[in-house]
Amino acid sequence: MSAEIRAHLAELFTTALARVAPQQSAAVVEFERPKQAAHGDYSTSVALQLAKPLAKPPRAIAQSLVDALPPSAWLEAAEIAGPGFINLRLKPAAKQATVRAILAAGRTYGRAARPARQRVIVEFVSANPTGPLHVGHGRQAALGDAIAALLEAQGHTVHREFYYNDAGAQIENLAKSVQARAYELLGVAVPFPEDGYHGDYIREIAQGYLAAHGVAADDPHALEKAKARLDDLDAVRRFAVAALRAEQDRDLKAFGVAFDQYYLESSLYADGRVAKVVAALVAAGKTYEKDGALWLITTDFGDDKDRVMRKSDGTYTYFVPDVAYHVTKWERGFGKAINVQGSDHHGTVARVRAGLQALGIGIPEGYPDYVLHKMVTVMKGGAEMKISKRAGSYVTVRDLIDEVGRDAVRFFLVSRKAEAEFVFDIDLARSQSEENPVYYVQYAHARISSVLDQWRAAHPGELGGDAARLAEADLAPLTGARELALTARLGEYPDLVAQAARELAPHLVAFYLRELAGEFHSYYNAERFLVPELPLRLARLALAAAVRQVLANGLALLGVSAPEKM
RNA sequence: GCGCCCGUAGCUCAGUGGAUAGAGUAUUGGCCUCCGGAGCCAAGGGUCACAGGUUCGAAUCCUGUCGGGCGCGCCA
């Protein structure tokens, strides 16, 4: 709706501008929503911007423009204010139309009117299977899934992908840790790997491995039965990876996040893509040999030093398969790629992009896009929570879900800009009371549902009790200041979603929902819906139903439920 | 030392170059014979880290300084 209003206003001003200052008719007139209601529904500073080129006082320009505006069915008044702002007030009919549009569109309200049909891949979480997911992964999961949903709302075809390393040194380390714990369980003291994994889960996996091979710890012949199995490090590795992948999948499912594809780093070696990329880079003349290693000249592409691709021992550094992986994204037809990662990985950005550019195969310079997020600090009882029994040295996603529930975790983790450090206050998230923003928004949704239920009970048969049919209601009775402000807020939603998608910033949606819910709660407290007068009753219920629809649509983008009862 | 990000109310944080910088929370004081009080109304609380610059106009853009986080190995 707001897009139509903007287009309409732009047309009015373009016409006025052509009359007043034909030499400036190319100027683009921008409209913004003033912070203060007294400044109207929209305002433009075009007169201020034209003051210099036209060499006239801004207020005089504003006056000429206002005088030259063609008549409009939507525009109620244009007023000049302050140094030369033009404040525009819309007729109630323009705002009331928003309510009807929302009820007619239902779940699709907020989706782009003109879909941008691009194939986009969003890579997120990408945790290596060496332990349970930690809170950083949780932030990535919440962010990545919301970003993907936002892009879908803009009409893109979105592919959610999880990339993981199933073969490197860390995995080797995992296998050795499990092996050592298994020996311990059998009463054999073995040295624990220096950089081994210490969480309780390692012991569980070790137990699982023994059990899977029919070895019980109290069996006097356990050791001799198990030894061959335990010394098969490759088998231990496969077992451990499978166990941890299964656990991560359970956690992701509990978090409401699903992926279209899991991409294995090892497959890039197996299918020759890594070797192919190296050969292509050498052939492109972007490499050199030094100290027995092969280097990529990343400094040609903005990096601050060249990087080793192939170490002197003949193995590749991690970023080579990373480049090969991103080539597959391009070759799979994803014109846009977004990677959600912790900001501790920002060193890889320049390297991956440089590698892709050095190949010279037509991949755009900024490919892929990165959303880098800062660390999450978890607070509980006024102190930082640093450990969990299961994982050892870090707090897991599962810990958070167990503490405060999925909805609160997801809402909290997307309610901050990615690049801001984030303090997650467990006590705040857990309190089911007024200080919790998740429940505040959900409560507004449940409240409206309850009002609609009571409407059906009190006035059976009215519009068939169908909330969607409230779109048929005459909305002219909606003339109160709160009502018009609410409709204006509802009208902002599609623009807001578009902006959040453009900026890859789901926190904008979270803040919008907080504000919308707040305005609704105020309205609820000030007015009644189930009034005796039929036209007013239906008009207000239509407004409430529209609010509920937008709350539900917004919460869905964030992966948070919209309950009818709480 | 170099690079990236951040610095806004006691705390946690919003803030597309626009008008008097906003929420939540905390504190204080009010509101339920009435559709869900997980709610509402109100008050107090600010050197937008600091200093220059660009601009009709700067929390926002540029430069520098200070403070914090992260990254800078033939680790991933």
XYZ file of C-alpha atoms (C1' of nucleotides) in Angstrom:
642
model
C 0.000 0.000 0.000
C 2.649 2.483 1.011
C 4.401 1.871 -2.282
C 1.316 3.037 -4.136
C 1.076 6.092 -1.930
C 4.707 6.930 -2.480
C 4.340 6.523 -6.212
C 1.286 8.740 -6.164
C 3.048 11.463 -4.169
C 6.091 11.261 -6.415
C 3.870 11.781 -9.431
C 2.242 14.841 -7.849
C 5.582 16.422 -7.080
C 7.150 15.596 -10.401
C 4.301 17.448 -12.052
C 4.650 20.401 -9.686
C 8.401 20.469 -10.174
C 8.077 20.568 -13.945
C 5.874 23.645 -13.593
C 7.960 25.452 -10.976
C 11.500 24.626 -11.989
C 11.676 22.876 -15.369
C 15.473 23.068 -15.331
C 15.474 20.903 -12.146
C 12.809 18.466 -13.302
C 15.299 15.600 -13.135
C 15.551 15.993 -9.352
C 14.302 12.944 -7.497
C 11.770 13.754 -4.798
C 12.211 11.554 -1.722
C 9.579 11.098 0.950
C 10.117 10.046 4.491
C 7.895 9.207 7.413
C 8.375 11.979 9.988
C 9.134 10.905 13.522
C 6.511 13.213 14.920
C 2.842 12.847 14.104
C 2.483 16.627 14.024
C 4.644 16.628 10.917
C 2.106 14.728 8.888
C 2.163 11.314 7.266
C 4.979 11.974 4.838
C 7.386 14.815 4.367
C 9.894 15.903 1.780
C 12.919 18.141 1.989
C 13.097 18.716 -1.753
C 12.734 22.488 -1.333
C 15.772 22.572 0.946
C 17.791 20.611 -1.552
C 16.792 22.903 -4.427
C 17.529 26.127 -2.556
C 21.118 26.284 -3.720
C 20.727 25.371 -7.405
C 17.718 27.665 -7.740
C 19.281 30.411 -5.617
C 15.986 31.034 -3.872
C 14.924 30.739 -0.216
C 13.721 27.179 0.539
C 10.390 28.292 1.981
C 9.582 30.226 -1.182
C 10.358 27.167 -3.306
C 8.213 25.040 -1.033
C 5.321 27.475 -1.419
C 5.568 27.423 -5.223
C 5.635 23.631 -5.239
C 2.622 23.346 -2.966
C 0.714 25.843 -5.121
C 1.560 23.840 -8.230
C 0.431 20.431 -6.880
C -2.311 18.860 -8.978
C -5.521 17.822 -7.208
C -5.426 14.405 -5.529
C -7.947 11.980 -4.113
C -5.536 10.883 -1.393
C -3.773 14.041 -0.352
C -5.565 16.040 2.306
C -3.090 18.852 2.896
C 0.446 20.001 2.154
C 1.967 22.316 4.741
C 5.246 24.155 4.812
C 7.150 23.863 8.056
C 10.445 24.811 9.641
C 13.222 25.778 7.256
C 11.300 24.548 4.224
C 9.997 21.023 4.784
C 6.758 20.154 3.040
C 4.587 18.027 5.303
C 1.895 15.951 3.663
C -1.266 14.750 5.316
C -3.219 11.919 3.738
C -6.979 11.590 3.670
C -8.320 8.862 5.964
C -9.508 6.901 2.935
C -5.914 6.386 1.822
C -5.041 4.824 5.168
C -8.208 2.822 5.526
C -7.444 1.189 2.207
C -4.356 -0.346 3.829
C -6.486 -2.427 6.171
C -8.484 -3.806 3.301
C -5.329 -4.587 1.346
C -3.855 -6.520 4.278
C -6.948 -8.615 4.870
C -7.204 -9.358 1.162
C -3.547 -10.356 0.876
C -3.391 -12.360 4.121
C -0.157 -14.252 4.471
C 1.237 -12.694 1.313
C 1.020 -9.145 2.678
C 4.574 -7.864 2.805
C 5.824 -9.901 -0.098
C 7.334 -7.856 -2.888
C 4.834 -6.510 -5.390
C 7.406 -6.967 -8.122
C 9.356 -10.101 -7.204
C 13.086 -10.126 -7.847
C 13.516 -13.607 -9.179
C 17.146 -14.305 -8.487
C 18.628 -17.596 -7.348
C 20.292 -16.956 -4.001
C 22.295 -19.306 -1.802
C 22.508 -18.539 1.889
C 25.230 -20.470 3.660
C 25.049 -20.499 7.417
C 25.923 -22.424 10.579
C 28.489 -24.549 8.687
C 29.706 -26.014 11.960
C 32.334 -28.693 11.803
C 31.130 -31.920 13.405
C 33.453 -31.737 16.378
C 30.932 -30.848 19.059
C 27.440 -29.583 19.831
C 26.412 -26.253 18.281
C 27.414 -23.255 20.363
C 25.613 -19.938 20.825
C 27.511 -18.397 17.911
C 26.059 -21.089 15.664
C 22.698 -20.261 17.188
C 23.090 -16.650 16.165
C 24.029 -17.764 12.671
C 21.091 -20.131 12.486
C 18.620 -17.450 13.585
C 20.182 -14.796 11.345
C 20.670 -16.991 8.301
C 17.196 -18.467 8.399
C 15.605 -15.016 8.812
C 17.705 -13.547 6.007
C 16.685 -16.429 3.777
C 13.023 -15.830 4.647
C 13.370 -12.124 3.924
C 14.871 -12.834 0.520
C 12.087 -15.297 -0.225
C 9.601 -12.567 0.646
C 11.254 -10.448 -2.026
C 10.601 -13.170 -4.565
C 14.033 -14.761 -4.702
C 14.486 -18.494 -4.923
C 16.555 -19.245 -1.847
C 18.736 -22.256 -1.153
C 19.830 -22.834 2.446
C 23.146 -24.620 2.702
C 25.369 -25.972 5.455
C 29.022 -26.563 4.570
C 31.261 -28.607 6.758
C 34.722 -29.949 7.026
C 34.595 -33.688 7.597
C 38.225 -34.543 6.987
C 40.684 -32.002 8.366
C 43.017 -31.874 11.334
C 40.212 -30.971 13.725
C 38.329 -34.104 12.809
C 41.474 -36.149 13.289
C 41.712 -34.606 16.702
C 38.112 -35.522 17.437
C 38.750 -39.152 16.498
C 41.811 -39.312 18.741
C 39.853 -37.778 21.621
C 37.140 -40.397 21.297
C 39.735 -43.131 21.020
C 41.466 -41.948 24.194
C 38.211 -41.774 26.151
C 37.268 -45.251 24.982
C 40.540 -46.647 26.280
C 39.945 -44.858 29.566
C 36.532 -46.488 29.829
C 38.276 -49.829 29.499
C 40.669 -48.916 32.266
C 43.664 -48.199 30.087
C 45.489 -44.963 30.796
C 46.442 -43.347 27.514
C 47.701 -39.822 26.925
C 44.913 -37.468 25.900
C 45.550 -35.507 22.677
C 47.101 -32.139 23.339
C 44.345 -30.157 21.621
C 41.706 -32.764 22.313
C 38.030 -32.124 22.948
C 37.111 -32.275 26.615
C 33.318 -32.126 26.693
C 31.272 -34.922 28.222
C 29.902 -35.740 24.805
C 33.221 -37.298 23.809
C 32.836 -39.909 26.492
C 29.271 -40.620 25.365
C 30.435 -41.144 21.808
C 33.214 -43.424 23.039
C 30.651 -45.452 24.958
C 28.426 -45.545 21.912
C 31.276 -46.762 19.766
C 32.096 -49.590 22.147
C 28.445 -50.550 22.466
C 28.017 -50.515 18.705
C 30.702 -53.169 18.536
C 29.223 -55.264 21.297
C 31.733 -54.322 23.953
C 30.514 -53.839 27.510
C 32.824 -52.047 29.923
C 32.410 -54.692 32.612
C 33.333 -57.485 30.232
C 36.659 -58.927 31.436
C 37.690 -59.441 27.826
C 36.558 -55.966 26.768
C 39.981 -54.662 25.993
C 41.062 -57.436 23.710
C 37.700 -57.352 21.934
C 37.848 -53.631 21.439
C 41.469 -53.016 20.633
C 41.318 -53.650 16.909
C 38.189 -51.551 16.633
C 39.725 -48.693 18.559
C 42.934 -48.704 16.604
C 40.949 -48.289 13.406
C 41.036 -44.503 13.731
C 39.192 -44.033 10.476
C 36.250 -46.053 11.755
C 36.277 -44.090 15.002
C 36.262 -40.869 12.997
C 33.315 -41.934 10.879
C 31.360 -42.985 13.941
C 32.088 -39.768 15.809
C 31.232 -37.546 12.849
C 27.965 -39.385 12.294
C 27.060 -39.068 15.967
C 27.788 -35.358 16.092
C 26.068 -34.644 12.799
C 22.998 -36.400 14.165
C 23.157 -34.339 17.325
C 23.535 -31.079 15.402
C 20.568 -32.037 13.258
C 18.467 -32.639 16.353
C 19.439 -29.238 17.700
C 18.675 -27.499 14.422
C 15.333 -29.218 14.230
C 14.513 -28.132 17.752
C 15.474 -24.634 16.686
C 13.176 -24.800 13.680
C 15.907 -24.468 11.077
C 16.146 -26.725 8.042
C 18.667 -26.850 5.234
C 18.220 -27.758 1.589
C 21.678 -29.221 1.347
C 24.722 -30.209 3.376
C 27.937 -29.780 1.437
C 30.997 -31.789 2.444
C 34.439 -30.320 2.125
C 35.826 -33.810 1.516
C 33.741 -34.099 -1.648
C 35.684 -31.221 -3.180
C 38.828 -33.307 -2.966
C 37.101 -36.494 -4.022
C 35.631 -35.050 -7.203
C 38.831 -33.257 -8.173
C 37.516 -29.726 -7.787
C 40.333 -28.664 -5.495
C 42.989 -29.878 -7.914
C 41.146 -28.222 -10.780
C 41.039 -24.858 -9.030
C 44.742 -25.024 -8.223
C 45.576 -25.880 -11.837
C 43.407 -23.018 -13.090
C 45.063 -20.526 -10.760
C 48.517 -21.665 -11.818
C 47.500 -21.475 -15.488
C 46.137 -17.976 -14.929
C 49.591 -16.932 -13.743
C 48.346 -15.830 -10.365
C 50.676 -18.039 -8.336
C 54.357 -18.507 -7.587
C 56.568 -20.980 -5.755
C 58.544 -19.881 -2.735
C 60.136 -21.813 0.154
C 58.760 -25.041 -1.257
C 55.178 -23.775 -1.092
C 52.742 -22.542 -3.717
C 51.456 -19.008 -3.151
C 48.445 -17.168 -4.541
C 49.002 -13.495 -5.371
C 46.022 -12.264 -3.413
C 47.652 -8.833 -3.112
C 46.592 -8.248 -6.728
C 43.039 -8.262 -5.416
C 43.285 -6.116 -2.334
C 44.637 -8.539 0.263
C 47.472 -7.216 2.410
C 49.778 -10.169 1.834
C 49.971 -13.172 -0.463
C 48.665 -16.464 0.868
C 49.971 -19.987 0.790
C 47.782 -22.407 -1.159
C 49.852 -25.556 -1.008
C 52.081 -26.102 1.963
C 55.572 -27.503 1.613
C 54.247 -30.860 2.839
C 52.042 -30.987 -0.259
C 48.680 -30.474 1.446
C 46.428 -27.504 0.798
C 45.519 -24.716 3.168
C 41.865 -24.425 4.057
C 41.033 -21.590 1.764
C 41.742 -23.556 -1.413
C 38.759 -25.879 -0.957
C 36.861 -22.781 0.167
C 37.504 -21.185 -3.219
C 36.582 -24.406 -4.991
C 33.395 -24.516 -2.943
C 32.418 -21.001 -3.966
C 33.063 -21.830 -7.589
C 30.391 -24.496 -7.234
C 27.969 -21.908 -5.889
C 28.516 -19.820 -8.990
C 28.371 -22.807 -11.311
C 25.215 -24.062 -9.666
C 23.551 -20.881 -10.896
C 23.458 -18.779 -7.743
C 23.926 -15.240 -8.981
C 23.957 -14.093 -5.402
C 25.631 -15.830 -2.472
C 25.385 -14.784 1.158
C 27.585 -16.234 3.872
C 26.637 -15.815 7.504
C 29.695 -16.266 9.700
C 31.280 -15.149 12.928
C 33.396 -12.040 12.563
C 36.410 -14.051 13.705
C 36.402 -15.399 10.149
C 36.640 -12.035 8.476
C 40.210 -12.771 7.444
C 38.894 -15.273 4.910
C 36.744 -12.757 3.060
C 39.559 -11.151 1.090
C 41.143 -14.523 0.363
C 38.061 -16.225 -1.007
C 37.120 -13.229 -3.128
C 40.687 -12.892 -4.402
C 40.760 -16.554 -5.350
C 37.499 -16.232 -7.260
C 38.700 -13.118 -9.064
C 42.046 -14.677 -9.921
C 40.241 -17.461 -11.743
C 38.876 -14.865 -14.141
C 35.694 -16.784 -14.899
C 33.307 -13.862 -14.689
C 32.372 -13.997 -11.017
C 31.476 -10.471 -9.799
C 33.966 -8.720 -7.536
C 31.918 -8.634 -4.362
C 30.981 -12.317 -4.590
C 30.056 -13.685 -2.127
C 28.363 -11.275 0.287
C 29.201 -11.735 3.939
C 27.140 -11.083 7.029
C 29.659 -11.232 9.840
C 28.281 -11.284 13.332
C 29.937 -10.525 16.636
C 30.274 -12.705 19.671
C 27.422 -13.586 21.966
C 27.959 -13.309 25.709
C 25.481 -15.257 27.802
C 24.537 -13.801 31.174
C 22.760 -15.668 33.917
C 22.150 -14.505 37.437
C 24.262 -11.428 36.800
C 27.348 -13.387 35.801
C 28.713 -14.573 32.501
C 27.860 -18.162 31.683
C 30.885 -19.680 30.068
C 30.614 -23.380 30.363
C 28.168 -26.148 29.913
C 28.609 -29.625 31.258
C 28.044 -31.277 27.940
C 30.287 -29.157 25.772
C 32.852 -28.166 28.335
C 34.186 -24.772 27.454
C 31.180 -23.162 25.799
C 27.408 -22.641 26.005
C 25.375 -24.610 23.487
C 22.288 -23.770 21.465
C 20.608 -26.614 23.284
C 21.392 -24.982 26.631
C 19.670 -21.801 25.493
C 16.611 -23.576 24.138
C 16.313 -25.550 27.375
C 16.652 -22.384 29.424
C 14.272 -20.035 27.656
C 12.498 -21.833 24.822
C 12.889 -21.722 21.082
C 10.812 -18.621 20.351
C 12.637 -16.447 22.835
C 16.052 -17.628 21.635
C 15.266 -16.974 18.001
C 13.708 -13.595 18.649
C 16.538 -12.457 20.889
C 19.262 -13.595 18.524
C 17.859 -11.638 15.584
C 16.913 -8.582 17.580
C 20.344 -6.993 17.270
C 22.392 -5.863 14.329
C 24.715 -8.683 13.325
C 27.788 -6.498 13.677
C 26.973 -5.537 17.254
C 28.263 -7.547 20.150
C 25.429 -9.183 21.936
C 24.717 -9.850 25.573
C 22.087 -12.549 25.892
C 20.411 -12.188 29.256
C 18.897 -15.537 30.169
C 16.962 -14.156 33.093
C 15.325 -11.530 30.881
C 14.518 -13.977 28.115
C 13.031 -16.441 30.562
C 10.776 -14.064 32.437
C 7.275 -14.557 31.135
C 6.298 -11.073 32.060
C 6.192 -7.556 30.781
C 9.919 -7.172 30.346
C 10.127 -9.793 27.661
C 9.759 -8.445 24.103
C 8.962 -11.833 22.578
C 5.972 -12.412 24.762
C 4.944 -8.807 24.320
C 4.585 -9.300 20.566
C 3.072 -12.751 20.850
C 0.665 -11.476 23.478
C -0.700 -8.869 21.074
C -1.349 -11.650 18.565
C -3.067 -13.857 21.145
C -5.115 -10.949 22.436
C -6.502 -10.187 19.001
C -7.269 -13.852 18.447
C -9.185 -13.838 21.700
C -11.172 -10.748 20.737
C -12.118 -12.326 17.428
C -13.213 -15.486 19.254
C -15.451 -13.426 21.483
C -16.845 -11.566 18.514
C -17.871 -14.887 16.961
C -19.457 -15.994 20.228
C -21.312 -12.740 20.837
C -22.443 -12.097 17.286
C -22.869 -15.478 15.650
C -23.302 -15.337 11.923
C -21.835 -11.874 11.471
C -19.816 -12.115 8.251
C -19.921 -15.844 8.870
C -17.519 -15.304 11.764
C -14.762 -15.206 9.202
C -11.954 -12.756 10.036
C -10.879 -12.671 6.399
C -14.320 -11.382 5.442
C -13.754 -8.328 7.637
C -12.180 -6.989 4.450
C -15.762 -6.357 3.353
C -16.394 -4.018 6.280
C -16.897 -0.310 5.698
C -13.751 1.226 7.144
C -14.926 4.825 7.172
C -15.580 4.739 10.964
C -11.822 4.394 11.550
C -11.099 8.069 12.116
C -9.520 8.167 15.578
C -5.933 9.348 15.868
C -4.787 5.974 17.224
C -6.618 4.123 14.499
C -5.129 6.197 11.708
C -1.675 5.914 13.255
C -2.043 2.131 13.406
C -3.092 1.895 9.774
C -0.120 4.049 8.805
C 2.181 1.723 10.755
C 0.655 -1.289 9.030
C 1.239 0.390 5.692
C 4.961 0.666 6.404
C 5.373 -3.080 6.662
C 6.109 -3.949 3.004
C 8.735 -1.202 2.764
C 10.220 -2.366 6.024
C 10.521 -5.948 4.823
C 12.089 -4.771 1.575
C 14.610 -2.690 3.485
C 15.447 -5.519 5.878
C 16.014 -7.823 2.892
C 18.143 -5.269 1.084
C 20.303 -4.649 4.138
C 20.282 -8.303 5.240
C 19.117 -6.951 8.587
C 16.334 -8.972 10.204
C 16.623 -6.971 13.423
C 14.611 -4.256 11.688
C 11.665 -6.649 11.618
C 12.028 -7.406 15.320
C 11.976 -3.709 16.193
C 9.048 -3.046 13.915
C 7.022 -5.815 15.536
C 7.782 -4.435 18.979
C 6.475 -1.038 17.928
C 3.412 -2.375 16.167
C 2.514 -4.502 19.178
C 3.028 -1.489 21.430
C 0.694 0.699 19.394
C -1.864 -2.045 19.379
C -1.718 -2.551 23.149
C -2.242 1.175 23.643
C -5.191 1.179 21.313
C -6.627 -1.893 22.987
C -6.455 -0.185 26.321
C -8.067 3.017 25.096
C -10.930 1.651 22.995
C -13.265 -1.309 22.864
C -13.790 -3.514 19.855
C -17.046 -5.241 20.680
C -19.127 -2.058 20.717
C -22.875 -2.093 20.098
C -22.770 -0.093 16.838
C -22.346 -2.561 14.010
C -20.345 -0.416 11.544
C -17.857 0.712 14.164
C -17.554 -2.813 15.555
C -16.740 -4.316 12.168
C -14.348 -1.532 11.258
C -12.372 -1.931 14.477
C -12.349 -5.698 14.215
C -11.054 -5.341 10.666
C -8.230 -3.168 11.951
C -7.442 -5.673 14.711
C -7.470 -8.545 12.242
C -5.084 -6.615 9.995
C -2.720 -6.046 12.932
C -2.842 -9.732 13.768
C -2.034 -10.626 10.173
C 1.013 -8.387 10.067
C 2.238 -9.650 13.446
C 1.910 -13.220 12.211
C 3.659 -12.459 8.929
C 6.526 -10.699 10.668
C 6.994 -13.374 13.311
C 7.026 -16.001 10.569
C 9.946 -14.226 8.906
C 11.863 -14.517 12.158
C 10.938 -18.146 12.704
C 8.917 -17.341 15.819
C 5.465 -18.780 16.423
C 2.349 -16.624 16.575
C 0.175 -18.336 19.207
C -3.582 -17.811 19.451
C -3.440 -18.573 23.165
C -0.612 -18.230 25.636
C 52.400 -2.535 14.342
C 48.512 -3.494 10.295
C 43.267 -4.652 8.914
C 37.854 -5.139 9.944
C 33.815 -3.979 13.387
C 31.962 -1.237 17.528
C 31.540 3.333 21.115
C 24.083 6.688 21.849
C 20.136 7.124 28.991
C 22.370 3.309 35.175
C 21.966 -1.481 32.012
C 20.639 -3.897 26.991
C 20.074 -1.598 22.410
C 17.281 1.127 17.846
C 18.106 5.299 14.941
C 17.583 5.307 5.863
C 22.238 13.468 5.905
C 16.685 16.398 8.257
C 12.698 19.272 12.558
C 12.584 18.667 20.022
C 17.949 11.769 19.425
C 14.158 7.094 20.748
C 12.573 1.991 22.800
C 13.008 -1.811 26.421
C 14.712 -2.535 31.267
C 15.678 -0.380 35.999
C 13.649 3.703 39.450
C 9.160 6.653 41.038
C 3.795 7.489 40.835
C -1.000 6.118 38.825
C -4.947 2.518 35.985
C -8.807 -3.842 36.477
C -17.639 -3.889 38.335
C -15.258 -3.400 31.267
C -13.022 -7.660 24.850
C -6.661 -11.593 28.257
C -2.943 -6.761 33.723
C 2.252 -11.391 29.771
C -1.356 -4.968 29.409
C -1.921 0.635 29.764
C -0.767 5.982 31.403
C 2.890 9.352 33.384
C 7.689 11.230 35.471
C 12.791 11.570 35.930
C 17.263 10.011 33.311
C 21.864 12.224 27.262
C 28.780 16.208 26.321
C 25.318 10.592 20.631
C 33.644 8.691 23.317
C 36.758 13.268 21.977
C 38.648 16.975 18.323
C 38.564 18.938 13.574
C 36.260 18.959 8.546
C 32.286 18.559 4.475
C 26.978 20.410 4.222
C 21.457 24.879 4.192
C 21.482 20.838 7.933
C 25.807 15.538 11.030
C 24.539 10.495 16.099
C 24.765 9.399 10.670
C 29.696 11.197 5.700
C 35.502 12.305 5.867
C 40.257 12.772 8.850
C 42.678 12.234 13.422
C 42.839 10.794 18.754
C 41.164 7.698 22.793
C 38.606 3.159 24.437
C 36.643 -2.042 23.448
C 36.158 -6.683 20.381
C 38.036 -9.771 16.524
C 41.671 -11.134 12.964
C 46.651 -10.932 11.202
C 51.509 -18.682 10.892
C 52.927 -23.268 5.345
C 45.924 -23.372 11.666
C 40.421 -24.216 10.129
